[in-house]
JSON list of N, CA and C in Angstrom, two decimals:
[
{"chain": "W", "resi": 1158, "resn": "MET", "atom": "N", "xyz": [89.98, 106.85, 107.12]},
{"chain": "W", "resi": 1158, "resn": "MET", "atom": "CA", "xyz": [90.68, 107.53, 108.17]},
{"chain": "W", "resi": 1158, "resn": "MET", "atom": "C", "xyz": [89.87, 107.41, 109.45]},
{"chain": "W", "resi": 1159, "resn": "LYS", "atom": "N", "xyz": [90.57, 107.21, 110.53]},
{"chain": "W", "resi": 1159, "resn": "LYS", "atom": "CA", "xyz": [89.90, 107.14, 111.82]},
{"chain": "W", "resi": 1159, "resn": "LYS", "atom": "C", "xyz": [90.59, 108.08, 112.80]},
{"chain": "W", "resi": 1160, "resn": "PHE", "atom": "N", "xyz": [89.77, 108.75, 113.59]},
{"chain": "W", "resi": 1160, "resn": "PHE", "atom": "CA", "xyz": [90.27, 109.68, 114.59]},
{"chain": "W", "resi": 1160, "resn": "PHE", "atom": "C", "xyz": [89.65, 109.32, 115.92]},
{"chain": "W", "resi": 1161, "resn": "SER", "atom": "N", "xyz": [90.45, 109.05, 116.92]},
{"chain": "W", "resi": 1161, "resn": "SER", "atom": "CA", "xyz": [89.89, 108.75, 118.24]},
{"chain": "W", "resi": 1161, "resn": "SER", "atom": "C", "xyz": [90.05, 109.97, 119.14]},
{"chain": "W", "resi": 1162, "resn": "ARG", "atom": "N", "xyz": [89.05, 110.17, 119.99]},
{"chain": "W", "resi": 1162, "resn": "ARG", "atom": "CA", "xyz": [89.04, 111.30, 120.91]},
{"chain": "W", "resi": 1162, "resn": "ARG", "atom": "C", "xyz": [88.60, 110.82, 122.29]},
{"chain": "W", "resi": 1163, "resn": "VAL", "atom": "N", "xyz": [89.09, 111.50, 123.31]},
{"chain": "W", "resi": 1163, "resn": "VAL", "atom": "CA", "xyz": [88.74, 111.19, 124.69]},
{"chain": "W", "resi": 1163, "resn": "VAL", "atom": "C", "xyz": [87.86, 112.31, 125.23]},
{"chain": "W", "resi": 1164, "resn": "VAL", "atom": "N", "xyz": [86.76, 111.93, 125.87]},
{"chain": "W", "resi": 1164, "resn": "VAL", "atom": "CA", "xyz": [85.86, 112.89, 126.50]},
{"chain": "W", "resi": 1164, "resn": "VAL", "atom": "C", "xyz": [85.91, 112.65, 128.00]},
{"chain": "W", "resi": 1165, "resn": "THR", "atom": "N", "xyz": [86.04, 113.72, 128.77]},
{"chain": "W", "resi": 1165, "resn": "THR", "atom": "CA", "xyz": [86.03, 113.64, 130.23]},
{"chain": "W", "resi": 1165, "resn": "THR", "atom": "C", "xyz": [84.76, 114.30, 130.75]},
{"chain": "W", "resi": 1166, "resn": "ASN", "atom": "N", "xyz": [84.04, 113.61, 131.60]},
{"chain": "W", "resi": 1166, "resn": "ASN", "atom": "CA", "xyz": [82.84, 114.16, 132.19]},
{"chain": "W", "resi": 1166, "resn": "ASN", "atom": "C", "xyz": [83.23, 115.12, 133.32]},
{"chain": "W", "resi": 1167, "resn": "VAL", "atom": "N", "xyz": [83.02, 116.39, 133.11]},
{"chain": "W", "resi": 1167, "resn": "VAL", "atom": "CA", "xyz": [83.35, 117.38, 134.15]},
{"chain": "W", "resi": 1167, "resn": "VAL", "atom": "C", "xyz": [82.09, 117.93, 134.81]},
{"chain": "W", "resi": 1168, "resn": "GLY", "atom": "N", "xyz": [80.95, 117.40, 134.40]},
{"chain": "W", "resi": 1168, "resn": "GLY", "atom": "CA", "xyz": [79.69, 117.88, 134.95]},
{"chain": "W", "resi": 1168, "resn": "GLY", "atom": "C", "xyz": [79.24, 117.02, 136.13]},
{"chain": "W", "resi": 1169, "resn": "ASN", "atom": "N", "xyz": [77.94, 116.79, 136.19]},
{"chain": "W", "resi": 1169, "resn": "ASN", "atom": "CA", "xyz": [77.37, 115.98, 137.26]},
{"chain": "W", "resi": 1169, "resn": "ASN", "atom": "C", "xyz": [77.90, 114.56, 137.22]},
{"chain": "W", "resi": 1170, "resn": "ASN", "atom": "N", "xyz": [77.62, 113.82, 138.27]},
{"chain": "W", "resi": 1170, "resn": "ASN", "atom": "CA", "xyz": [78.10, 112.44, 138.34]},
{"chain": "W", "resi": 1170, "resn": "ASN", "atom": "C", "xyz": [77.62, 111.61, 137.16]},
{"chain": "W", "resi": 1171, "resn": "LYS", "atom": "N", "xyz": [76.33, 111.68, 136.85]},
{"chain": "W", "resi": 1171, "resn": "LYS", "atom": "CA", "xyz": [75.78, 110.90, 135.75]},
{"chain": "W", "resi": 1171, "resn": "LYS", "atom": "C", "xyz": [75.52, 111.82, 134.57]},
{"chain": "W", "resi": 1172, "resn": "ALA", "atom": "N", "xyz": [75.94, 111.37, 133.38]},
{"chain": "W", "resi": 1172, "resn": "ALA", "atom": "CA", "xyz": [75.71, 112.15, 132.17]},
{"chain": "W", "resi": 1172, "resn": "ALA", "atom": "C", "xyz": [75.73, 111.23, 130.96]},
{"chain": "W", "resi": 1173, "resn": "VAL", "atom": "N", "xyz": [75.02, 111.64, 129.92]},
{"chain": "W", "resi": 1173, "resn": "VAL", "atom": "CA", "xyz": [75.00, 110.92, 128.66]},
{"chain": "W", "resi": 1173, "resn": "VAL", "atom": "C", "xyz": [75.35, 111.91, 127.56]},
{"chain": "W", "resi": 1174, "resn": "TYR", "atom": "N", "xyz": [76.34, 111.57, 126.73]},
{"chain": "W", "resi": 1174, "resn": "TYR", "atom": "CA", "xyz": [76.74, 112.40, 125.60]},
{"chain": "W", "resi": 1174, "resn": "TYR", "atom": "C", "xyz": [76.32, 111.66, 124.33]},
{"chain": "W", "resi": 1175, "resn": "ARG", "atom": "N", "xyz": [75.65, 112.36, 123.42]},
{"chain": "W", "resi": 1175, "resn": "ARG", "atom": "CA", "xyz": [75.23, 111.75, 122.15]},
{"chain": "W", "resi": 1175, "resn": "ARG", "atom": "C", "xyz": [75.85, 112.52, 120.99]},
{"chain": "W", "resi": 1176, "resn": "ALA", "atom": "N", "xyz": [76.33, 111.79, 120.00]},
{"chain": "W", "resi": 1176, "resn": "ALA", "atom": "CA", "xyz": [76.95, 112.40, 118.83]},
{"chain": "W", "resi": 1176, "resn": "ALA", "atom": "C", "xyz": [75.90, 112.67, 117.75]},
{"chain": "W", "resi": 1177, "resn": "TYR", "atom": "N", "xyz": [75.96, 113.85, 117.15]},
{"chain": "W", "resi": 1177, "resn": "TYR", "atom": "CA", "xyz": [75.10, 114.24, 116.04]},
{"chain": "W", "resi": 1177, "resn": "TYR", "atom": "C", "xyz": [75.98, 114.69, 114.89]},
{"chain": "W", "resi": 1178, "resn": "LEU", "atom": "N", "xyz": [75.67, 114.22, 113.68]},
{"chain": "W", "resi": 1178, "resn": "LEU", "atom": "CA", "xyz": [76.44, 114.59, 112.49]},
{"chain": "W", "resi": 1178, "resn": "LEU", "atom": "C", "xyz": [75.60, 115.52, 111.62]},
{"chain": "W", "resi": 1179, "resn": "GLU", "atom": "N", "xyz": [76.21, 116.61, 111.16]},
{"chain": "W", "resi": 1179, "resn": "GLU", "atom": "CA", "xyz": [75.51, 117.57, 110.30]},
{"chain": "W", "resi": 1179, "resn": "GLU", "atom": "C", "xyz": [76.45, 118.06, 109.21]},
{"chain": "W", "resi": 1180, "resn": "ASN", "atom": "N", "xyz": [75.87, 118.52, 108.11]},
{"chain": "W", "resi": 1180, "resn": "ASN", "atom": "CA", "xyz": [76.61, 119.15, 107.01]},
{"chain": "W", "resi": 1180, "resn": "ASN", "atom": "C", "xyz": [77.69, 118.25, 106.43]},
{"chain": "W", "resi": 1181, "resn": "ILE", "atom": "N", "xyz": [77.37, 116.97, 106.25]},
{"chain": "W", "resi": 1181, "resn": "ILE", "atom": "CA", "xyz": [78.34, 116.03, 105.69]},
{"chain": "W", "resi": 1181, "resn": "ILE", "atom": "C", "xyz": [78.38, 116.25, 104.17]},
{"chain": "W", "resi": 1182, "resn": "PRO", "atom": "N", "xyz": [79.55, 116.54, 103.61]},
{"chain": "W", "resi": 1182, "resn": "PRO", "atom": "CA", "xyz": [79.65, 116.79, 102.17]},
{"chain": "W", "resi": 1182, "resn": "PRO", "atom": "C", "xyz": [79.32, 115.53, 101.37]},
{"chain": "W", "resi": 1183, "resn": "THR", "atom": "N", "xyz": [78.76, 115.71, 100.18]},
{"chain": "W", "resi": 1183, "resn": "THR", "atom": "CA", "xyz": [78.48, 114.61, 99.27]},
{"chain": "W", "resi": 1183, "resn": "THR", "atom": "C", "xyz": [79.79, 113.91, 98.94]},
{"chain": "W", "resi": 1184, "resn": "GLY", "atom": "N", "xyz": [79.76, 112.59, 98.91]},
{"chain": "W", "resi": 1184, "resn": "GLY", "atom": "CA", "xyz": [80.96, 111.83, 98.60]},
{"chain": "W", "resi": 1184, "resn": "GLY", "atom": "C", "xyz": [81.70, 111.34, 99.81]},
{"chain": "W", "resi": 1185, "resn": "LEU", "atom": "N", "xyz": [81.21, 111.69, 100.99]},
{"chain": "W", "resi": 1185, "resn": "LEU", "atom": "CA", "xyz": [81.85, 111.24, 102.23]},
{"chain": "W", "resi": 1185, "resn": "LEU", "atom": "C", "xyz": [80.89, 110.42, 103.05]},
{"chain": "W", "resi": 1186, "resn": "ARG", "atom": "N", "xyz": [81.44, 109.47, 103.77]},
{"chain": "W", "resi": 1186, "resn": "ARG", "atom": "CA", "xyz": [80.68, 108.76, 104.80]},
{"chain": "W", "resi": 1186, "resn": "ARG", "atom": "C", "xyz": [81.41, 109.01, 106.10]},
{"chain": "W", "resi": 1187, "resn": "ILE", "atom": "N", "xyz": [80.72, 109.58, 107.05]},
{"chain": "W", "resi": 1187, "resn": "ILE", "atom": "CA", "xyz": [81.31, 109.86, 108.36]},
{"chain": "W", "resi": 1187, "resn": "ILE", "atom": "C", "xyz": [80.46, 109.17, 109.41]},
{"chain": "W", "resi": 1188, "resn": "SER", "atom": "N", "xyz": [81.13, 108.44, 110.29]},
{"chain": "W", "resi": 1188, "resn": "SER", "atom": "CA", "xyz": [80.40, 107.77, 111.37]},
{"chain": "W", "resi": 1188, "resn": "SER", "atom": "C", "xyz": [81.12, 107.99, 112.69]},
{"chain": "W", "resi": 1189, "resn": "VAL", "atom": "N", "xyz": [80.35, 107.89, 113.77]},
{"chain": "W", "resi": 1189, "resn": "VAL", "atom": "CA", "xyz": [80.89, 108.03, 115.11]},
{"chain": "W", "resi": 1189, "resn": "VAL", "atom": "C", "xyz": [80.51, 106.79, 115.90]},
{"chain": "W", "resi": 1190, "resn": "LYS", "atom": "N", "xyz": [81.49, 106.15, 116.53]},
{"chain": "W", "resi": 1190, "resn": "LYS", "atom": "CA", "xyz": [81.22, 104.96, 117.34]},
{"chain": "W", "resi": 1190, "resn": "LYS", "atom": "C", "xyz": [81.97, 105.07, 118.65]},
{"chain": "W", "resi": 1191, "resn": "PRO", "atom": "N", "xyz": [81.32, 104.83, 119.75]},
{"chain": "W", "resi": 1191, "resn": "PRO", "atom": "CA", "xyz": [79.87, 104.69, 119.87]},
{"chain": "W", "resi": 1191, "resn": "PRO", "atom": "C", "xyz": [79.19, 106.05, 119.72]},
{"chain": "W", "resi": 1192, "resn": "ARG", "atom": "N", "xyz": [77.91, 106.04, 119.35]},
{"chain": "W", "resi": 1192, "resn": "ARG", "atom": "CA", "xyz": [77.15, 107.28, 119.18]},
{"chain": "W", "resi": 1192, "resn": "ARG", "atom": "C", "xyz": [76.76, 107.87, 120.53]},
{"chain": "W", "resi": 1193, "resn": "THR", "atom": "N", "xyz": [76.73, 107.03, 121.56]},
{"chain": "W", "resi": 1193, "resn": "THR", "atom": "CA", "xyz": [76.34, 107.49, 122.90]},
{"chain": "W", "resi": 1193, "resn": "THR", "atom": "C", "xyz": [77.44, 107.12, 123.90]},
{"chain": "W", "resi": 1194, "resn": "LEU", "atom": "N", "xyz": [77.83, 108.09, 124.71]},
{"chain": "W", "resi": 1194, "resn": "LEU", "atom": "CA", "xyz": [78.79, 107.86, 125.79]},
{"chain": "W", "resi": 1194, "resn": "LEU", "atom": "C", "xyz": [78.06, 108.05, 127.11]},
{"chain": "W", "resi": 1195, "resn": "THR", "atom": "N", "xyz": [78.10, 107.06, 127.98]},
{"chain": "W", "resi": 1195, "resn": "THR", "atom": "CA", "xyz": [77.42, 107.12, 129.26]},
{"chain": "W", "resi": 1195, "resn": "THR", "atom": "C", "xyz": [78.45, 107.20, 130.38]},
{"chain": "W", "resi": 1196, "resn": "PHE", "atom": "N", "xyz": [78.24, 108.16, 131.27]},
{"chain": "W", "resi": 1196, "resn": "PHE", "atom": "CA", "xyz": [79.14, 108.38, 132.40]},
{"chain": "W", "resi": 1196, "resn": "PHE", "atom": "C", "xyz": [78.38, 108.15, 133.69]},
{"chain": "W", "resi": 1197, "resn": "THR", "atom": "N", "xyz": [79.06, 107.55, 134.67]},
{"chain": "W", "resi": 1197, "resn": "THR", "atom": "CA", "xyz": [78.43, 107.28, 135.97]},
{"chain": "W", "resi": 1197, "resn": "THR", "atom": "C", "xyz": [79.03, 108.11, 137.09]},
{"chain": "W", "resi": 1198, "resn": "ARG", "atom": "N", "xyz": [80.16, 108.79, 136.79]},
{"chain": "W", "resi": 1198, "resn": "ARG", "atom": "CA", "xyz": [80.78, 109.62, 137.83]},
{"chain": "W", "resi": 1198, "resn": "ARG", "atom": "C", "xyz": [81.55, 110.78, 137.19]},
{"chain": "W", "resi": 1199, "resn": "LYS", "atom": "N", "xyz": [81.83, 111.78, 137.99]},
{"chain": "W", "resi": 1199, "resn": "LYS", "atom": "CA", "xyz": [82.58, 112.95, 137.55]},
{"chain": "W", "resi": 1199, "resn": "LYS", "atom": "C", "xyz": [84.03, 112.55, 137.25]},
{"chain": "W", "resi": 1200, "resn": "TYR", "atom": "N", "xyz": [84.61, 113.16, 136.23]},
{"chain": "W", "resi": 1200, "resn": "TYR", "atom": "CA", "xyz": [85.98, 112.95, 135.76]},
{"chain": "W", "resi": 1200, "resn": "TYR", "atom": "C", "xyz": [86.22, 111.58, 135.12]},
{"chain": "W", "resi": 1201, "resn": "GLN", "atom": "N", "xyz": [85.16, 110.84, 134.89]},
{"chain": "W", "resi": 1201, "resn": "GLN", "atom": "CA", "xyz": [85.28, 109.58, 134.17]},
{"chain": "W", "resi": 1201, "resn": "GLN", "atom": "C", "xyz": [85.57, 109.90, 132.70]},
{"chain": "W", "resi": 1202, "resn": "THR", "atom": "N", "xyz": [86.34, 109.06, 132.03]},
{"chain": "W", "resi": 1202, "resn": "THR", "atom": "CA", "xyz": [86.65, 109.29, 130.61]},
{"chain": "W", "resi": 1202, "resn": "THR", "atom": "C", "xyz": [86.08, 108.19, 129.75]},
{"chain": "W", "resi": 1203, "resn": "ARG", "atom": "N", "xyz": [85.77, 108.55, 128.52]},
{"chain": "W", "resi": 1203, "resn": "ARG", "atom": "CA", "xyz": [85.28, 107.62, 127.50]},
{"chain": "W", "resi": 1203, "resn": "ARG", "atom": "C", "xyz": [85.95, 108.00, 126.18]},
{"chain": "W", "resi": 1204, "resn": "ILE", "atom": "N", "xyz": [86.11, 107.02, 125.31]},
{"chain": "W", "resi": 1204, "resn": "ILE", "atom": "CA", "xyz": [86.72, 107.24, 124.00]},
{"chain": "W", "resi": 1204, "resn": "ILE", "atom": "C", "xyz": [85.67, 107.03, 122.92]},
{"chain": "W", "resi": 1205, "resn": "PHE", "atom": "N", "xyz": [85.68, 107.89, 121.89]},
{"chain": "W", "resi": 1205, "resn": "PHE", "atom": "CA", "xyz": [84.87, 107.66, 120.71]},
{"chain": "W", "resi": 1205, "resn": "PHE", "atom": "C", "xyz": [85.76, 107.79, 119.48]},
{"chain": "W", "resi": 1206, "resn": "VAL", "atom": "N", "xyz": [85.32, 107.17, 118.37]},
{"chain": "W", "resi": 1206, "resn": "VAL", "atom": "CA", "xyz": [86.10, 107.17, 117.13]},
{"chain": "W", "resi": 1206, "resn": "VAL", "atom": "C", "xyz": [85.25, 107.74, 116.01]},
{"chain": "W", "resi": 1207, "resn": "VAL", "atom": "N", "xyz": [85.80, 108.71, 115.28]},
{"chain": "W", "resi": 1207, "resn": "VAL", "atom": "CA", "xyz": [85.16, 109.26, 114.09]},
{"chain": "W", "resi": 1207, "resn": "VAL", "atom": "C", "xyz": [85.84, 108.62, 112.89]},
{"chain": "W", "resi": 1208, "resn": "SER", "atom": "N", "xyz": [85.04, 107.96, 112.03]},
{"chain": "W", "resi": 1208, "resn": "SER", "atom": "CA", "xyz": [85.57, 107.34, 110.81]},
{"chain": "W", "resi": 1208, "resn": "SER", "atom": "C", "xyz": [85.12, 108.13, 109.60]},
{"chain": "W", "resi": 1209, "resn": "VAL", "atom": "N", "xyz": [86.03, 108.36, 108.69]},
{"chain": "W", "resi": 1209, "resn": "VAL", "atom": "CA", "xyz": [85.74, 109.10, 107.46]},
{"chain": "W", "resi": 1209, "resn": "VAL", "atom": "C", "xyz": [86.11, 108.21, 106.28]},
{"chain": "W", "resi": 1210, "resn": "GLU", "atom": "N", "xyz": [85.16, 108.00, 105.36]},
{"chain": "W", "resi": 1210, "resn": "GLU", "atom": "CA", "xyz": [85.41, 107.20, 104.17]},
{"chain": "W", "resi": 1210, "resn": "GLU", "atom": "C", "xyz": [84.99, 107.97, 102.94]},
{"chain": "W", "resi": 1211, "resn": "LEU", "atom": "N", "xyz": [85.77, 107.82, 101.87]},
{"chain": "W", "resi": 1211, "resn": "LEU", "atom": "CA", "xyz": [85.40, 108.40, 100.58]},
{"chain": "W", "resi": 1211, "resn": "LEU", "atom": "C", "xyz": [84.53, 107.39, 99.85]},
{"chain": "W", "resi": 1212, "resn": "GLU", "atom": "N", "xyz": [83.44, 107.84, 99.22]},
{"chain": "W", "resi": 1212, "resn": "GLU", "atom": "CA", "xyz": [82.55, 106.92, 98.53]},
{"chain": "W", "resi": 1212, "resn": "GLU", "atom": "C", "xyz": [83.06, 106.52, 97.15]},
{"chain": "W", "resi": 1213, "resn": "LYS", "atom": "N", "xyz": [83.93, 107.30, 96.56]},
{"chain": "W", "resi": 1213, "resn": "LYS", "atom": "CA", "xyz": [84.46, 106.98, 95.24]},
{"chain": "W", "resi": 1213, "resn": "LYS", "atom": "C", "xyz": [85.89, 106.48, 95.39]},
{"chain": "W", "resi": 1214, "resn": "GLU", "atom": "N", "xyz": [86.22, 105.39, 94.66]},
{"chain": "W", "resi": 1214, "resn": "GLU", "atom": "CA", "xyz": [87.54, 104.80, 94.81]},
{"chain": "W", "resi": 1214, "resn": "GLU", "atom": "C", "xyz": [88.63, 105.53, 94.02]},
{"chain": "W", "resi": 1215, "resn": "PHE", "atom": "N", "xyz": [88.28, 106.09, 92.88]},
{"chain": "W", "resi": 1215, "resn": "PHE", "atom": "CA", "xyz": [89.30, 106.71, 92.03]},
{"chain": "W", "resi": 1215, "resn": "PHE", "atom": "C", "xyz": [89.10, 108.21, 92.02]},
{"chain": "W", "resi": 1216, "resn": "LEU", "atom": "N", "xyz": [89.98, 108.90, 92.70]},
{"chain": "W", "resi": 1216, "resn": "LEU", "atom": "CA", "xyz": [89.90, 110.35, 92.81]},
{"chain": "W", "resi": 1216, "resn": "LEU", "atom": "C", "xyz": [91.23, 110.94, 92.39]},
{"chain": "W", "resi": 1217, "resn": "ASP", "atom": "N", "xyz": [91.19, 112.05, 91.66]},
{"chain": "W", "resi": 1217, "resn": "ASP", "atom": "CA", "xyz": [92.46, 112.68, 91.34]},
{"chain": "W", "resi": 1217, "resn": "ASP", "atom": "C", "xyz": [92.96, 113.48, 92.54]},
{"chain": "W", "resi": 1218, "resn": "VAL", "atom": "N", "xyz": [94.20, 113.88, 92.50]},
{"chain": "W", "resi": 1218, "resn": "VAL", "atom": "CA", "xyz": [94.85, 114.53, 93.63]},
{"chain": "W", "resi": 1218, "resn": "VAL", "atom": "C", "xyz": [94.13, 115.81, 94.03]},
{"chain": "W", "resi": 1219, "resn": "LEU", "atom": "N", "xyz": [93.70, 116.60, 93.07]},
{"chain": "W", "resi": 1219, "resn": "LEU", "atom": "CA", "xyz": [93.03, 117.87, 93.40]},
{"chain": "W", "resi": 1219, "resn": "LEU", "atom": "C", "xyz": [91.70, 117.62, 94.10]},
{"chain": "W", "resi": 1220, "resn": "TRP", "atom": "N", "xyz": [90.95, 116.62, 93.64]},
{"chain": "W", "resi": 1220, "resn": "TRP", "atom": "CA", "xyz": [89.66, 116.35, 94.25]},
{"chain": "W", "resi": 1220, "resn": "TRP", "atom": "C", "xyz": [89.86, 115.85, 95.67]},
{"chain": "W", "resi": 1221, "resn": "LYS", "atom": "N", "xyz": [90.88, 115.01, 95.89]},
{"chain": "W", "resi": 1221, "resn": "LYS", "atom": "CA", "xyz": [91.16, 114.54, 97.25]},
{"chain": "W", "resi": 1221, "resn": "LYS", "atom": "C", "xyz": [91.47, 115.72, 98.17]},
{"chain": "W", "resi": 1222, "resn": "PHE", "atom": "N", "xyz": [92.25, 116.65, 97.67]},
{"chain": "W", "resi": 1222, "resn": "PHE", "atom": "CA", "xyz": [92.59, 117.82, 98.47]},
{"chain": "W", "resi": 1222, "resn": "PHE", "atom": "C", "xyz": [91.34, 118.61, 98.82]},
{"chain": "W", "resi": 1223, "resn": "GLU", "atom": "N", "xyz": [90.43, 118.77, 97.86]},
{"chain": "W", "resi": 1223, "resn": "GLU", "atom": "CA", "xyz": [89.19, 119.50, 98.11]},
{"chain": "W", "resi": 1223, "resn": "GLU", "atom": "C", "xyz": [88.35, 118.80, 99.17]},
{"chain": "W", "resi": 1224, "resn": "ILE", "atom": "N", "xyz": [88.26, 117.47, 99.12]},
{"chain": "W", "resi": 1224, "resn": "ILE", "atom": "CA", "xyz": [87.51, 116.72, 100.12]},
{"chain": "W", "resi": 1224, "resn": "ILE", "atom": "C", "xyz": [88.11, 116.93, 101.51]},
{"chain": "W", "resi": 1225, "resn": "LEU", "atom": "N", "xyz": [89.43, 116.89, 101.61]},
{"chain": "W", "resi": 1225, "resn": "LEU", "atom": "CA", "xyz": [90.06, 117.10, 102.92]},
{"chain": "W", "resi": 1225, "resn": "LEU", "atom": "C", "xyz": [89.76, 118.49, 103.46]},
{"chain": "W", "resi": 1226, "resn": "LYS", "atom": "N", "xyz": [89.65, 119.48, 102.57]},
{"chain": "W", "resi": 1226, "resn": "LYS", "atom": "CA", "xyz": [89.27, 120.82, 103.02]},
{"chain": "W", "resi": 1226, "resn": "LYS", "atom": "C", "xyz": [87.83, 120.82, 103.52]},
{"chain": "W", "resi": 1227, "resn": "GLN", "atom": "N", "xyz": [86.95, 120.06, 102.84]},
{"chain": "W", "resi": 1227, "resn": "GLN", "atom": "CA", "xyz": [85.54, 120.04, 103.23]},
{"chain": "W", "resi": 1227, "resn": "GLN", "atom": "C", "xyz": [85.32, 119.34, 104.56]},
{"chain": "W", "resi": 1228, "resn": "ILE", "atom": "N", "xyz": [86.17, 118.39, 104.91]},
{"chain": "W", "resi": 1228, "resn": "ILE", "atom": "CA", "xyz": [86.01, 117.67, 106.17]},
{"chain": "W", "resi": 1228, "resn": "ILE", "atom": "C", "xyz": [86.03, 118.66, 107.34]},
{"chain": "W", "resi": 1229, "resn": "ARG", "atom": "N", "xyz": [86.80, 119.71, 107.20]},
{"chain": "W", "resi": 1229, "resn": "ARG", "atom": "CA", "xyz": [86.87, 120.70, 108.27]},
{"chain": "W", "resi": 1229, "resn": "ARG", "atom": "C", "xyz": [85.53, 121.40, 108.50]},
{"chain": "W", "resi": 1230, "resn": "HIS", "atom": "N", "xyz": [84.64, 121.38, 107.48]},
{"chain": "W", "resi": 1230, "resn": "HIS", "atom": "CA", "xyz": [83.36, 122.06, 107.61]},
{"chain": "W", "resi": 1230, "resn": "HIS", "atom": "C", "xyz": [82.24, 121.12, 108.07]},
{"chain": "W", "resi": 1231, "resn": "ALA", "atom": "N", "xyz": [82.51, 119.82, 108.13]},
{"chain": "W", "resi": 1231, "resn": "ALA", "atom": "CA", "xyz": [81.53, 118.88, 108.66]},
{"chain": "W", "resi": 1231, "resn": "ALA", "atom": "C", "xyz": [81.51, 119.03, 110.18]},
{"chain": "W", "resi": 1232, "resn": "ASN", "atom": "N", "xyz": [80.34, 118.91, 110.76]},
{"chain": "W", "resi": 1232, "resn": "ASN", "atom": "CA", "xyz": [80.20, 119.13, 112.19]},
{"chain": "W", "resi": 1232, "resn": "ASN", "atom": "C", "xyz": [79.88, 117.83, 112.91]},
{"chain": "W", "resi": 1233, "resn": "VAL", "atom": "N", "xyz": [80.61, 117.56, 113.95]},
{"chain": "W", "resi": 1233, "resn": "VAL", "atom": "CA", "xyz": [80.31, 116.46, 114.86]},
{"chain": "W", "resi": 1233, "resn": "VAL", "atom": "C", "xyz": [80.09, 117.08, 116.23]},
{"chain": "W", "resi": 1234, "resn": "TYR", "atom": "N", "xyz": [78.88, 116.90, 116.76]},
{"chain": "W", "resi": 1234, "resn": "TYR", "atom": "CA", "xyz": [78.54, 117.49, 118.05]},
{"chain": "W", "resi": 1234, "resn": "TYR", "atom": "C", "xyz": [78.38, 116.40, 119.09]},
{"chain": "W", "resi": 1235, "resn": "LEU", "atom": "N", "xyz": [78.83, 116.64, 120.28]},
{"chain": "W", "resi": 1235, "resn": "LEU", "atom": "CA", "xyz": [78.53, 115.79, 121.42]},
{"chain": "W", "resi": 1235, "resn": "LEU", "atom": "C", "xyz": [77.67, 116.61, 122.37]},
{"chain": "W", "resi": 1236, "resn": "CYS", "atom": "N", "xyz": [76.43, 116.19, 122.53]},
{"chain": "W", "resi": 1236, "resn": "CYS", "atom": "CA", "xyz": [75.49, 116.93, 123.39]},
{"chain": "W", "resi": 1236, "resn": "CYS", "atom": "C", "xyz": [75.31, 116.18, 124.70]},
{"chain": "W", "resi": 1237, "resn": "VAL", "atom": "N", "xyz": [75.26, 116.92, 125.77]},
{"chain": "W", "resi": 1237, "resn": "VAL", "atom": "CA", "xyz": [75.13, 116.33, 127.10]},
{"chain": "W", "resi": 1237, "resn": "VAL", "atom": "C", "xyz": [73.66, 116.25, 127.49]},
{"chain": "W", "resi": 1238, "resn": "HIS", "atom": "N", "xyz": [73.25, 115.08, 127.95]},
{"chain": "W", "resi": 1238, "resn": "HIS", "atom": "CA", "xyz": [71.89, 114.88, 128.48]},
{"chain": "W", "resi": 1238, "resn": "HIS", "atom": "C", "xyz": [72.06, 114.23, 129.85]},
{"chain": "W", "resi": 1239, "resn": "GLY", "atom": "N", "xyz": [71.54, 114.85, 130.87]},
{"chain": "W", "resi": 1239, "resn": "GLY", "atom": "CA", "xyz": [71.67, 114.18, 132.16]},
{"chain": "W", "resi": 1239, "resn": "GLY", "atom": "C", "xyz": [71.74, 115.10, 133.26]}
]
């Protein structure tokens, strides 16, 4: 599964946003691309994509449902540096 999001720089002209992943449940691979968003002016927009993959190929329906519930507890942070 892939989720794309748009970030708008509402702060200073120049800013750098970095993605940090925490509390990833066992059995999931979560990645963010790009991990760093660089802005050169105010109100500039950038897109990032969060990808979620299951590590096991054969899952029963109940386990899949449980994993989808756990995704809500995984944290993806974008921190501003600049």
